[in-house]
Coordinates of C-alpha atoms in Angstrom, one line a residue:
X1 CA 71.5 -44.3 26.3
X2 CA 72.8 -44.3 29.8
X3 CA 72.7 -47.5 31.7
X4 CA 69.8 -47.7 34.3
X5 CA 68.6 -50.1 36.9
X6 CA 65.2 -50.4 38.7
X7 CA 62.6 -52.4 40.1
X8 CA 59.5 -53.4 38.2
X9 CA 56.3 -51.9 39.6
X10 CA 54.4 -54.8 41.2
X11 CA 52.2 -54.9 44.2
X12 CA 51.9 -58.7 44.5
X13 CA 54.9 -60.3 46.3
X14 CA 56.2 -63.8 45.7
X15 CA 54.8 -63.9 42.2
X16 CA 57.5 -66.2 40.9
X17 CA 57.1 -69.0 43.4
X18 CA 53.5 -69.1 42.5
X19 CA 54.2 -69.2 38.9
X20 CA 56.8 -72.1 39.4
X21 CA 54.5 -74.0 41.6
X22 CA 51.6 -73.8 39.1
X23 CA 53.7 -75.0 36.2
X24 CA 56.3 -77.0 37.9
X25 CA 55.2 -80.4 36.2
X26 CA 55.0 -78.8 32.8
X27 CA 58.3 -76.7 33.0
X28 CA 59.1 -77.9 29.4
X29 CA 56.6 -75.2 28.4
X30 CA 59.0 -72.5 28.9
X31 CA 60.7 -73.4 25.6
X32 CA 57.5 -73.1 23.7
X33 CA 56.8 -69.8 25.1
X34 CA 60.3 -68.5 24.2
X35 CA 60.0 -69.8 20.6
X36 CA 56.5 -68.5 20.2
X37 CA 57.8 -65.1 21.3
X38 CA 60.5 -65.3 18.6
X39 CA 58.0 -66.4 16.0
X40 CA 55.7 -63.3 17.0
X41 CA 58.8 -61.1 16.4
X42 CA 59.4 -62.7 13.0
X43 CA 55.7 -62.3 12.2
X44 CA 55.6 -58.6 12.9
X45 CA 58.6 -58.0 10.8
X46 CA 57.0 -59.7 8.0
X47 CA 54.1 -57.2 8.1
X48 CA 56.4 -54.5 8.4
X49 CA 58.0 -55.8 5.1
X50 CA 54.9 -55.2 3.2
X51 CA 55.2 -51.5 3.3
X52 CA 58.9 -50.7 4.6
X53 CA 62.4 -51.5 3.5
X54 CA 64.9 -52.8 6.1
X55 CA 68.4 -54.2 6.3
X56 CA 69.2 -57.9 6.9
X57 CA 67.1 -59.9 4.4
X58 CA 64.1 -62.2 4.8
X59 CA 65.8 -65.3 5.5
X60 CA 64.0 -65.8 8.8
X61 CA 65.1 -68.3 11.4
X62 CA 65.2 -69.1 15.2
X63 CA 68.2 -70.7 16.8
X64 CA 68.4 -72.6 20.2
X65 CA 71.9 -72.9 21.4
X66 CA 73.4 -74.0 24.8
X67 CA 76.7 -74.1 26.5
X68 CA 77.3 -76.8 29.0
X69 CA 80.2 -75.3 30.8
X70 CA 78.4 -72.1 31.3
X71 CA 74.9 -73.7 32.0
X72 CA 73.3 -71.4 29.6
X73 CA 70.6 -71.8 27.0
X74 CA 69.9 -69.2 24.3
X75 CA 66.9 -68.6 22.0
X76 CA 67.7 -66.0 19.2
X77 CA 65.6 -64.7 16.2
X78 CA 66.2 -62.4 13.5
X79 CA 62.8 -60.8 13.8
X80 CA 61.5 -57.2 14.5
X81 CA 63.8 -56.6 17.7
X82 CA 63.2 -54.0 20.4
X83 CA 64.2 -50.7 21.4
X84 CA 65.0 -49.6 25.0
X85 CA 61.6 -47.9 25.3
X86 CA 59.9 -51.1 23.9
X87 CA 61.7 -53.2 26.3
X88 CA 60.4 -51.2 29.3
X89 CA 56.8 -51.2 27.7
X90 CA 56.6 -55.0 26.8
X91 CA 58.9 -56.5 29.5
X92 CA 58.6 -54.2 32.4
X93 CA 54.9 -53.0 32.1
X94 CA 52.6 -55.0 29.9
X95 CA 53.8 -58.6 30.7
X96 CA 54.3 -58.0 34.4
X97 CA 50.7 -56.4 34.6
X98 CA 49.5 -59.7 33.1
X99 CA 51.5 -61.4 35.9
X100 CA 49.7 -59.5 38.6
X101 CA 46.3 -60.4 37.1
X102 CA 47.3 -63.9 37.1
X103 CA 48.2 -63.9 40.7
X104 CA 45.0 -62.0 41.7
X105 CA 43.0 -64.7 40.1
X106 CA 45.1 -67.4 41.5
X107 CA 44.7 -66.3 45.0
X108 CA 40.9 -65.5 44.5
X109 CA 40.5 -69.3 43.3
X110 CA 42.5 -70.6 46.5
X111 CA 45.9 -72.2 46.3
X112 CA 44.9 -75.7 46.7
X113 CA 46.3 -78.4 44.5
X114 CA 43.1 -79.3 42.8
X115 CA 42.7 -79.0 39.1
X116 CA 40.3 -76.3 39.2
X117 CA 42.4 -73.8 41.3
X118 CA 45.6 -74.8 39.5
X119 CA 44.0 -74.3 36.2
X120 CA 42.1 -71.1 36.8
X121 CA 44.9 -68.8 35.4
X122 CA 46.6 -69.6 32.2
X123 CA 49.8 -68.3 31.1
X124 CA 49.0 -67.6 27.6
X125 CA 45.9 -65.7 28.6
X126 CA 47.8 -63.5 30.9
X127 CA 50.8 -62.9 28.6
X128 CA 53.3 -64.5 30.7
X129 CA 55.3 -66.1 28.0
X130 CA 58.6 -64.3 28.7
X131 CA 58.3 -64.7 32.4
X132 CA 58.0 -68.6 32.2
X133 CA 61.7 -68.4 31.6
X134 CA 62.1 -67.9 35.3
X135 CA 60.8 -71.5 36.0
X136 CA 64.2 -72.9 35.0
X137 CA 66.7 -69.9 35.4
X138 CA 68.5 -68.0 38.1
X139 CA 69.1 -65.2 35.7
X140 CA 67.7 -64.1 32.4
X141 CA 69.1 -61.7 30.0
X142 CA 67.8 -60.0 26.7
X143 CA 70.0 -58.6 23.9
X144 CA 67.9 -57.0 21.3
X145 CA 68.3 -54.6 18.3
X146 CA 65.3 -53.1 16.5
X147 CA 65.0 -53.4 12.6
X148 CA 64.8 -49.7 12.5
X149 CA 67.8 -48.0 10.8
X150 CA 70.4 -46.7 13.2
X151 CA 68.6 -48.3 16.2
X152 CA 70.8 -48.9 19.3
X153 CA 71.1 -52.4 20.6
X154 CA 70.3 -52.8 24.3
X155 CA 70.6 -55.4 27.1
X156 CA 68.1 -56.2 29.8
X157 CA 68.9 -58.7 32.6
X158 CA 67.4 -59.8 35.8
X159 CA 68.1 -62.3 38.5
X160 CA 64.8 -62.1 40.4
X161 CA 62.2 -61.1 37.7
X162 CA 61.6 -58.0 39.8
X163 CA 64.8 -56.1 39.7
X164 CA 66.3 -55.3 36.5
X165 CA 69.3 -53.6 34.6
X166 CA 69.0 -52.1 31.3
X167 CA 72.1 -50.9 29.2
X168 CA 73.3 -50.4 25.7
X169 CA 75.3 -53.4 24.2
X170 CA 77.0 -54.5 21.0
X171 CA 74.8 -56.5 18.5
X172 CA 75.2 -56.1 14.9
X173 CA 72.1 -57.8 13.5
X174 CA 68.6 -57.0 14.2
X175 CA 66.3 -59.5 16.4
X176 CA 66.4 -60.6 19.9
X177 CA 68.5 -63.1 21.8
X178 CA 67.4 -64.4 25.3
X179 CA 69.9 -66.3 27.4
X180 CA 68.8 -68.4 30.3
X181 CA 71.3 -69.1 33.3
X182 CA 69.7 -72.5 34.1
X183 CA 69.3 -73.3 37.8
X184 CA 70.5 -76.5 39.4
X185 CA 67.4 -78.5 38.7
X186 CA 67.3 -77.8 34.9
X187 CA 70.5 -79.4 33.6
X188 CA 68.3 -81.6 31.4
X189 CA 68.0 -78.6 29.0
X190 CA 71.7 -78.8 28.2
X191 CA 71.1 -81.8 25.9
X192 CA 70.5 -81.4 22.1
X193 CA 68.3 -84.4 21.8
X194 CA 66.1 -83.1 24.7
X195 CA 65.9 -79.7 23.0
X196 CA 65.0 -81.2 19.4
X197 CA 62.4 -83.4 21.2
X198 CA 60.8 -80.3 22.7
X199 CA 60.9 -78.4 19.5
X200 CA 59.2 -81.3 17.6
X201 CA 56.5 -81.4 20.2
X202 CA 55.6 -77.9 20.5
X203 CA 56.8 -76.0 17.7
X204 CA 57.2 -78.5 14.8
X205 CA 54.6 -76.7 12.6
X206 CA 55.8 -73.2 13.0
X207 CA 56.4 -72.0 9.3
X208 CA 60.0 -70.8 10.2
X209 CA 63.0 -73.0 10.6
X210 CA 64.2 -73.7 14.0
X211 CA 67.7 -74.9 14.6
X212 CA 69.1 -76.7 17.7
X213 CA 73.0 -76.2 17.7
X214 CA 72.8 -75.8 14.0
X215 CA 70.6 -78.6 13.1
X216 CA 67.1 -77.8 11.7
X217 CA 64.5 -79.5 14.2
X218 CA 61.2 -78.6 12.9
X219 CA 59.0 -79.8 9.9
X220 CA 57.7 -76.4 9.3
X221 CA 54.9 -77.3 6.7
X222 CA 51.5 -77.2 8.7
X223 CA 49.5 -79.1 6.0
X224 CA 46.2 -77.9 7.7
X225 CA 47.0 -74.2 6.7
X226 CA 47.0 -75.0 3.0
X227 CA 44.1 -74.7 0.6
X228 CA 42.2 -78.1 0.6
X229 CA 42.1 -78.3 -3.2
X230 CA 45.8 -77.8 -3.4
X231 CA 46.6 -80.8 -1.4
X232 CA 47.0 -84.3 -3.0
X233 CA 45.9 -87.6 -1.6
X234 CA 49.5 -88.5 -1.1
X235 CA 50.2 -85.3 1.0
X236 CA 47.4 -86.3 3.4
X237 CA 48.7 -89.8 3.8
X238 CA 52.2 -88.8 4.2
X239 CA 51.2 -86.2 6.8
X240 CA 49.0 -88.8 8.6
X241 CA 52.0 -91.2 9.0
X242 CA 54.2 -88.3 10.1
X243 CA 51.9 -87.6 12.9
X244 CA 51.1 -91.2 13.7
X245 CA 53.7 -93.5 12.3
X246 CA 53.0 -97.1 11.3
X247 CA 49.4 -96.4 11.1
X248 CA 49.0 -97.0 7.2
X249 CA 46.4 -95.3 5.2
X250 CA 43.3 -93.6 7.0
X251 CA 39.9 -94.5 5.8
X252 CA 39.2 -90.7 5.0
X253 CA 40.0 -87.4 6.1
X254 CA 38.3 -84.0 6.7
X255 CA 40.2 -80.8 5.9
X256 CA 38.7 -78.0 8.1
X257 CA 39.4 -74.4 6.7
X258 CA 37.0 -71.7 8.4
X259 CA 37.4 -68.0 8.6
X260 CA 33.8 -67.0 9.7
X261 CA 32.2 -66.9 12.2
X262 CA 35.2 -68.3 13.9
X263 CA 38.8 -69.2 12.9
X264 CA 39.5 -72.9 12.6
X265 CA 41.9 -74.9 10.7
X266 CA 42.8 -78.7 11.0
X267 CA 42.8 -82.1 9.4
X268 CA 40.9 -84.9 11.0
X269 CA 41.5 -88.6 10.0
X270 CA 39.4 -91.6 10.4
X271 CA 41.9 -94.4 11.0
X272 CA 41.8 -97.9 10.2
X273 CA 40.8 -99.7 13.4
X274 CA 42.8 -102.8 13.9
X275 CA 41.4 -103.6 17.5
X276 CA 38.5 -102.3 19.5
X277 CA 40.8 -100.7 22.0
X278 CA 41.9 -98.3 19.3
X279 CA 38.4 -96.7 19.6
X280 CA 39.3 -95.2 22.9
X281 CA 42.5 -93.5 22.0
X282 CA 42.5 -89.8 21.8
X283 CA 44.5 -88.6 18.8
X284 CA 43.6 -85.2 18.3
X285 CA 46.3 -82.6 18.7
X286 CA 45.4 -79.1 19.6
X287 CA 47.2 -76.1 18.3
X288 CA 47.1 -72.5 18.5
X289 CA 48.7 -70.6 15.5
X290 CA 50.6 -73.7 14.7
X291 CA 52.0 -74.0 18.3
X292 CA 51.2 -77.1 20.0
X293 CA 48.7 -76.8 23.1
X294 CA 47.5 -80.1 24.0
X295 CA 46.9 -83.6 23.0
X296 CA 43.8 -83.7 25.2
X297 CA 40.9 -82.5 23.2
X298 CA 38.1 -84.3 24.8
X299 CA 36.2 -81.2 25.8
X300 CA 36.3 -80.2 22.2
X301 CA 35.7 -83.5 20.4
X302 CA 32.6 -85.4 21.4
X303 CA 33.2 -88.9 22.8
X304 CA 31.8 -90.5 19.9
X305 CA 34.2 -88.9 17.7
X306 CA 37.3 -89.8 20.1
X307 CA 38.2 -92.4 17.5
X308 CA 39.4 -89.6 15.0
X309 CA 42.9 -88.4 14.8
X310 CA 44.7 -85.4 13.4
X311 CA 45.2 -81.7 14.2
X312 CA 43.0 -78.7 15.2
X313 CA 44.3 -75.2 15.0
X314 CA 42.3 -72.6 16.8
X315 CA 44.1 -69.2 16.6
X316 CA 41.9 -67.5 19.1
X317 CA 42.7 -70.3 21.8
X318 CA 45.0 -69.5 24.8
X319 CA 48.3 -71.2 24.6
X320 CA 47.8 -72.8 28.0
X321 CA 44.2 -73.8 28.0
X322 CA 42.3 -75.4 30.9
X323 CA 39.5 -77.9 30.7
X324 CA 37.2 -75.5 32.3
X325 CA 37.9 -72.9 29.7
X326 CA 37.0 -75.6 27.0
X327 CA 33.8 -76.6 28.9
X328 CA 32.4 -73.0 29.2
X329 CA 33.7 -71.0 26.3
X330 CA 31.0 -70.5 23.7
X331 CA 33.5 -70.4 20.7
X332 CA 34.4 -74.0 21.6
X333 CA 30.7 -75.1 21.5
X334 CA 30.2 -73.6 18.1
X335 CA 33.4 -75.4 16.9
X336 CA 32.2 -78.6 18.2
X337 CA 28.9 -78.5 16.6
X338 CA 30.8 -77.5 13.2
X339 CA 33.2 -80.6 13.6
X340 CA 30.1 -83.0 14.1
X341 CA 28.4 -81.5 11.0
X342 CA 31.7 -81.7 8.9
X343 CA 31.9 -85.5 9.9
X344 CA 28.4 -86.3 8.9
X345 CA 28.7 -84.4 5.7
X346 CA 31.9 -86.3 4.8
X347 CA 30.4 -89.6 5.5
X348 CA 27.3 -88.9 3.5
X349 CA 29.6 -87.7 0.6
X350 CA 31.4 -91.0 0.8
X351 CA 28.3 -92.9 0.8
X352 CA 26.9 -91.1 -2.4
X353 CA 30.2 -91.1 -4.1
X354 CA 31.2 -94.6 -4.0
X355 CA 28.8 -97.1 -2.3
X356 CA 31.1 -100.1 -2.5
X357 CA 34.0 -98.4 -1.1
X358 CA 31.9 -96.9 1.8
X359 CA 30.6 -100.5 2.5
X360 CA 34.3 -101.8 2.5
X361 CA 34.9 -99.3 5.4
X362 CA 31.7 -99.6 7.2
X363 CA 32.5 -102.3 9.9
X364 CA 35.2 -99.9 11.1
X365 CA 33.0 -97.0 11.2
X366 CA 29.7 -98.5 12.4
X367 CA 30.2 -98.4 16.2
X368 CA 31.1 -94.7 16.4
X369 CA 28.4 -93.7 14.0
X370 CA 25.7 -95.5 16.0
X371 CA 26.8 -94.1 19.1
X372 CA 27.1 -90.6 17.7
X373 CA 23.6 -90.8 16.4
X374 CA 22.2 -91.9 19.9
X375 CA 24.0 -88.9 21.5
X376 CA 23.6 -86.1 19.0
X377 CA 20.3 -85.4 17.3
X378 CA 21.9 -83.1 14.5
X379 CA 24.4 -86.1 13.9
X380 CA 21.4 -88.5 13.7
X381 CA 19.7 -86.3 11.0
X382 CA 22.9 -86.1 9.1
X383 CA 23.5 -89.8 9.1
X384 CA 20.2 -91.6 9.3
X385 CA 20.1 -92.4 5.5
X386 CA 23.8 -93.7 5.5
X387 CA 23.6 -96.1 8.1
X388 CA 24.3 -99.7 6.9
X389 CA 23.5 -103.2 8.3
X390 CA 24.5 -106.5 6.8
X391 CA 21.7 -108.6 5.6
X392 CA 21.0 -112.1 5.4
X393 CA 21.0 -111.8 1.6
X394 CA 24.8 -111.2 1.9
X395 CA 24.7 -107.5 0.9
X396 CA 24.7 -104.3 2.9
X397 CA 21.5 -102.4 3.3
X398 CA 20.0 -99.3 4.9
X399 CA 17.0 -99.5 7.1
X400 CA 15.0 -97.6 4.5
X401 CA 15.9 -99.9 1.7
X402 CA 15.2 -102.9 3.8
X403 CA 11.9 -101.5 4.8
X404 CA 10.8 -100.7 1.3
X405 CA 11.6 -104.4 0.2
X406 CA 10.1 -106.1 3.2
X407 CA 7.4 -104.0 4.9
X408 CA 4.5 -106.0 3.3
X409 CA 5.9 -109.4 3.5
X410 CA 7.1 -108.8 7.1
X411 CA 3.7 -107.3 8.3
X412 CA 5.6 -104.1 9.0
X413 CA 8.3 -105.6 11.1
X414 CA 12.1 -105.4 11.0
X415 CA 13.7 -108.8 11.8
X416 CA 17.2 -108.8 13.0
X417 CA 19.7 -111.3 14.4
X418 CA 23.2 -111.2 15.8
X419 CA 25.8 -111.7 13.1
X420 CA 27.5 -114.5 15.0
X421 CA 24.4 -116.5 14.6
X422 CA 24.2 -115.9 10.9
X423 CA 24.1 -119.8 10.3
X424 CA 21.6 -120.5 13.2
X425 CA 18.6 -122.6 12.7
X426 CA 16.5 -119.8 13.1
X427 CA 17.9 -117.8 10.2
X428 CA 18.0 -121.2 8.2
X429 CA 14.2 -121.2 8.8
X430 CA 13.8 -117.7 7.8
X431 CA 15.8 -117.9 4.7
X432 CA 14.0 -121.0 3.7
X433 CA 10.8 -119.0 3.4
X434 CA 12.5 -116.2 1.5
X435 CA 12.5 -113.9 4.4
X436 CA 15.3 -111.4 5.2
X437 CA 16.7 -110.1 8.4
X438 CA 19.4 -107.6 9.1
X439 CA 22.4 -108.7 11.1
X440 CA 23.7 -106.8 14.2
X441 CA 27.1 -107.3 15.6
X442 CA 28.0 -105.1 18.7
X443 CA 26.7 -104.5 22.1
X444 CA 25.6 -101.1 21.1
X445 CA 23.0 -102.5 18.7
X446 CA 20.6 -103.7 21.3
X447 CA 20.5 -100.0 22.4
X448 CA 20.7 -98.8 18.9
X449 CA 17.5 -100.9 17.8
X450 CA 15.4 -99.5 20.6
X451 CA 16.7 -96.1 19.7
X452 CA 15.7 -96.6 16.1
X453 CA 12.2 -97.7 17.2
X454 CA 11.6 -94.4 19.0
X455 CA 12.8 -92.5 15.9
X456 CA 10.8 -94.6 13.4
X457 CA 7.5 -95.4 15.2
X458 CA 6.1 -97.0 12.0
X459 CA 8.7 -99.9 12.5
X460 CA 8.6 -102.6 14.9
X461 CA 11.9 -104.4 15.4
X462 CA 11.9 -108.2 16.4
X463 CA 14.8 -110.8 16.9
X464 CA 14.2 -113.8 14.7
X465 CA 15.0 -116.0 17.7
X466 CA 12.3 -114.2 20.0
X467 CA 8.6 -114.9 19.4
X468 CA 8.2 -117.1 16.2
X469 CA 7.1 -115.0 13.4
X470 CA 3.9 -115.7 11.6
X471 CA 5.7 -116.1 8.4
X472 CA 7.2 -119.4 9.4
X473 CA 4.3 -121.0 11.0
X474 CA 2.2 -123.0 9.0
X475 CA -1.3 -122.2 9.6
X476 CA -2.9 -124.1 6.7
X477 CA -2.7 -127.6 8.3
X478 CA -6.3 -128.4 8.6
X479 CA -8.1 -128.9 11.6
X480 CA -6.7 -131.4 14.1
X481 CA -8.8 -134.5 15.2
X482 CA -10.0 -134.6 18.8
X483 CA -9.8 -137.9 20.7
X484 CA -12.3 -139.2 23.3
X485 CA -10.3 -137.3 25.9
X486 CA -10.9 -134.0 24.0
X487 CA -7.0 -134.0 23.2
X488 CA -5.5 -133.1 19.8
X489 CA -2.3 -134.6 18.4
X490 CA -0.4 -131.5 19.4
X491 CA -1.9 -131.8 22.9
X492 CA -0.4 -135.4 23.0
X493 CA 2.9 -134.5 21.6
X494 CA 3.2 -131.5 24.1
X495 CA 2.4 -133.8 27.1
X496 CA 5.0 -136.2 25.9
X497 CA 7.8 -133.8 25.7
X498 CA 6.9 -132.2 29.0
X499 CA 7.0 -135.8 30.7
X500 CA 10.2 -136.9 28.9
X501 CA 12.2 -133.7 29.6
X502 CA 10.8 -133.0 33.2
X503 CA 12.1 -129.5 33.4
X504 CA 10.2 -127.7 36.0
X505 CA 8.6 -124.4 34.7
X506 CA 9.5 -125.1 31.1
X507 CA 6.8 -123.5 28.7
X508 CA 6.3 -125.7 25.7
X509 CA 4.4 -125.1 22.5
X510 CA 3.6 -127.3 19.6
X511 CA 3.3 -125.6 16.3
X512 CA 3.7 -126.6 12.7
X513 CA 6.6 -124.7 11.0
X514 CA 6.8 -124.3 7.3
X515 CA 10.0 -126.1 7.3
X516 CA 10.2 -129.7 8.5
X517 CA 14.0 -129.6 8.9
X518 CA 14.0 -127.9 12.3
X519 CA 12.6 -130.1 15.1
X520 CA 12.6 -127.7 17.9
X521 CA 13.4 -124.2 18.7
X522 CA 14.2 -122.1 22.0
X523 CA 12.4 -118.7 21.9
X524 CA 12.5 -115.8 24.6
X525 CA 10.2 -112.8 24.4
X526 CA 11.6 -109.7 22.5
X527 CA 11.6 -107.6 25.6
X528 CA 13.5 -110.2 27.6
X529 CA 16.2 -110.6 24.9
X530 CA 16.6 -106.8 24.8
X531 CA 16.7 -106.2 28.4
X532 CA 19.4 -109.0 29.0
X533 CA 21.7 -107.6 26.2
X534 CA 21.4 -104.1 27.1
X535 CA 22.4 -105.0 30.7
X536 CA 25.4 -107.1 29.4
X537 CA 28.7 -106.1 31.1
X538 CA 26.9 -104.5 34.1
X539 CA 27.2 -106.1 37.7
X540 CA 24.8 -109.1 38.1
X541 CA 24.1 -109.3 34.2
X542 CA 25.5 -112.9 34.1
X543 CA 23.2 -114.0 36.7
X544 CA 20.2 -112.2 35.2
X545 CA 20.9 -113.9 31.9
X546 CA 20.7 -117.2 33.4
X547 CA 17.5 -116.5 35.1
X548 CA 16.0 -115.3 31.9
X549 CA 17.3 -118.2 30.0
X550 CA 15.6 -120.8 32.6
X551 CA 12.3 -119.2 31.5
X552 CA 12.6 -119.8 27.9
X553 CA 9.9 -121.5 25.7
X554 CA 10.5 -124.5 23.7
X555 CA 8.6 -124.8 20.4
X556 CA 8.1 -128.3 19.0
X557 CA 7.8 -128.4 15.3
X558 CA 4.8 -130.8 14.6
X559 CA 5.9 -130.9 11.0
X560 CA 9.2 -132.6 11.9
X561 CA 9.5 -136.3 11.0
X562 CA 12.0 -136.7 13.9
X563 CA 9.3 -135.2 16.4
X564 CA 6.8 -137.6 14.9
X565 CA 9.2 -140.6 15.2
X566 CA 10.0 -139.9 18.8
X567 CA 6.4 -139.6 19.7
X568 CA 5.5 -142.8 17.9
X569 CA 8.3 -144.8 19.4
X570 CA 7.3 -143.6 23.0
X571 CA 3.7 -144.8 22.3
X572 CA 4.9 -148.3 21.1
X573 CA 7.1 -150.8 22.6
X574 CA 10.0 -148.6 23.6
X575 CA 8.9 -145.7 25.6
X576 CA 12.3 -145.1 27.2
X577 CA 13.9 -144.7 23.8
X578 CA 11.4 -142.3 22.7
X579 CA 11.9 -140.3 26.0
X580 CA 15.5 -140.1 25.4
X581 CA 15.0 -138.9 21.6
X582 CA 12.7 -136.2 23.0
X583 CA 15.4 -135.0 25.6
X584 CA 18.0 -135.1 22.7
X585 CA 15.8 -132.9 20.6
X586 CA 15.5 -130.4 23.5
X587 CA 19.4 -130.6 24.1
X588 CA 20.0 -129.8 20.4
X589 CA 17.7 -126.9 20.6
X590 CA 19.5 -125.6 23.8
X591 CA 22.7 -125.8 22.0
X592 CA 21.7 -124.3 18.7
X593 CA 20.3 -121.2 20.7
X594 CA 23.4 -120.9 22.7
X595 CA 21.4 -121.2 26.1
X596 CA 22.7 -124.5 27.5
X597 CA 24.5 -123.8 30.8
X598 CA 28.0 -125.0 31.2
X599 CA 26.9 -127.3 34.0
X600 CA 24.5 -129.0 31.8
X601 CA 27.2 -129.9 29.1
X602 CA 28.5 -132.9 30.8
X603 CA 25.2 -134.5 31.3
X604 CA 24.2 -133.9 27.6
X605 CA 27.3 -135.5 26.3
X606 CA 26.6 -138.5 28.5
X607 CA 23.0 -138.8 27.3
X608 CA 24.0 -138.4 23.7
X609 CA 26.6 -141.1 24.0
X610 CA 24.1 -143.4 25.6
X611 CA 21.6 -142.7 22.7
X612 CA 24.1 -143.4 20.1
X613 CA 25.0 -146.8 21.8
X614 CA 21.5 -147.7 21.9
X615 CA 20.9 -146.9 18.2
X616 CA 24.1 -148.9 17.2
X617 CA 23.3 -152.1 19.1

């Protein structure tokens, strides 16, 4: 062919300054685009190989090389190659028509710097892969030879991206070599370690060897593309630690492999959570045909699954995808729903397959499962029978199991208590009457209990340290004798404690509890407890908590010998000593219920020391 030069037909001026501005902070992407084009060329040749014969073999590879002195960077493949006519078609016409569309959409959205306008056009969507090379170059040249027999090698070069020269050249082997003359701001790409790092980030799992100055730089094996039943546990663990070094073994994994109604592959891991902060880390790496797109998949993965780590490969996803695209694309919504279902299916399978193993991992999974159930109805339906709680019996239980064991004995109530108070006087009192409570452990549980009540209207949840349960109150104590002032023994004990404590606004009840070991209890109404806990962490919550706790109720156990002794002493020769004993009983109740304010601690210690001195004298 005779040499020719010309101007690419384009109506929009200053197209490259716009492209550069839009992607300036992400200019590393150009290498991903160049290697992706090389991979496409090899993939096309592989398809041709199914029906045609050609020279050059099938030892496919991509080479990235650089020359510091000449300031050039080259990307070469031994794929399908191009003829002169194909260069004109794919480089001068199709790609640049995509560039025009990009600029039109960019201008329509406005040229501001906000995320919406800057992310409206996306390079992969508009076929601008090749033209991203001009982000870092003063000149770009293409040397290519088609796989077709007797094909003539050609060279295309351009300094502006608008003017070009096309001529024949000498190239012995099929394939394409693109050479970039790097601009003054892009010298960082003349470094082997930088280039290897970029290959690893963007193209690590392309199934063709990529060499950087002769050294193979990519892993090649995208484990998620393999058939799940052909992958061993050791493979999954090895791949997990390759992606996330020093993470140990994951709790479980989900291998995604869908062809219809959408294409989706990936492996999602539930990690071992060493710290609560791990829950907020986003560890999902998003790919398109094995090419890295983003490590930000928050629009694809619901918040409650943010703890998951792994890979998701969506072949129909544009290479440069915007958040607005993920938010509005119906395909993404279907994929999200599928992932949520797969997670609940996997958890149910683990629960049924090995209950003990599931229980050993439950504490790490509980928070995200409960949060997910409250935020996704389908996830709730999938998980409602596999949610576990620790029990005061020492075992794990589901709500349904607890309900069947206790509904008659508990008068159709579900008793619960904070796990941190598993050894409190309240639970000791419960357990002494052969009663069972579930233990809750995180801030989310106050909301989760309320949520479950809405879902299970037949159940009434009650904290064991809220209103005293009928089961621990001894109602069979016989009628109390009334004195000449029409006062019962309970009335007298109540008046004695009110006078001895002297706390204004304190509500006091005298009840005979079935256990004599607990002299007094502090209780708060159920709704007050819940409201306080659900507001923890919010502004003003600490002050609100103090206000609520000041309005507590003191329950005096009329069955307690200590209570009886204090009252008896106060009515005898040492009223002051009886009053001190009553105050001490109240102090101990405040301490055991963790509602004593810090400012009251000093006075309590002083009173306790004084009482001990008096008893020892």
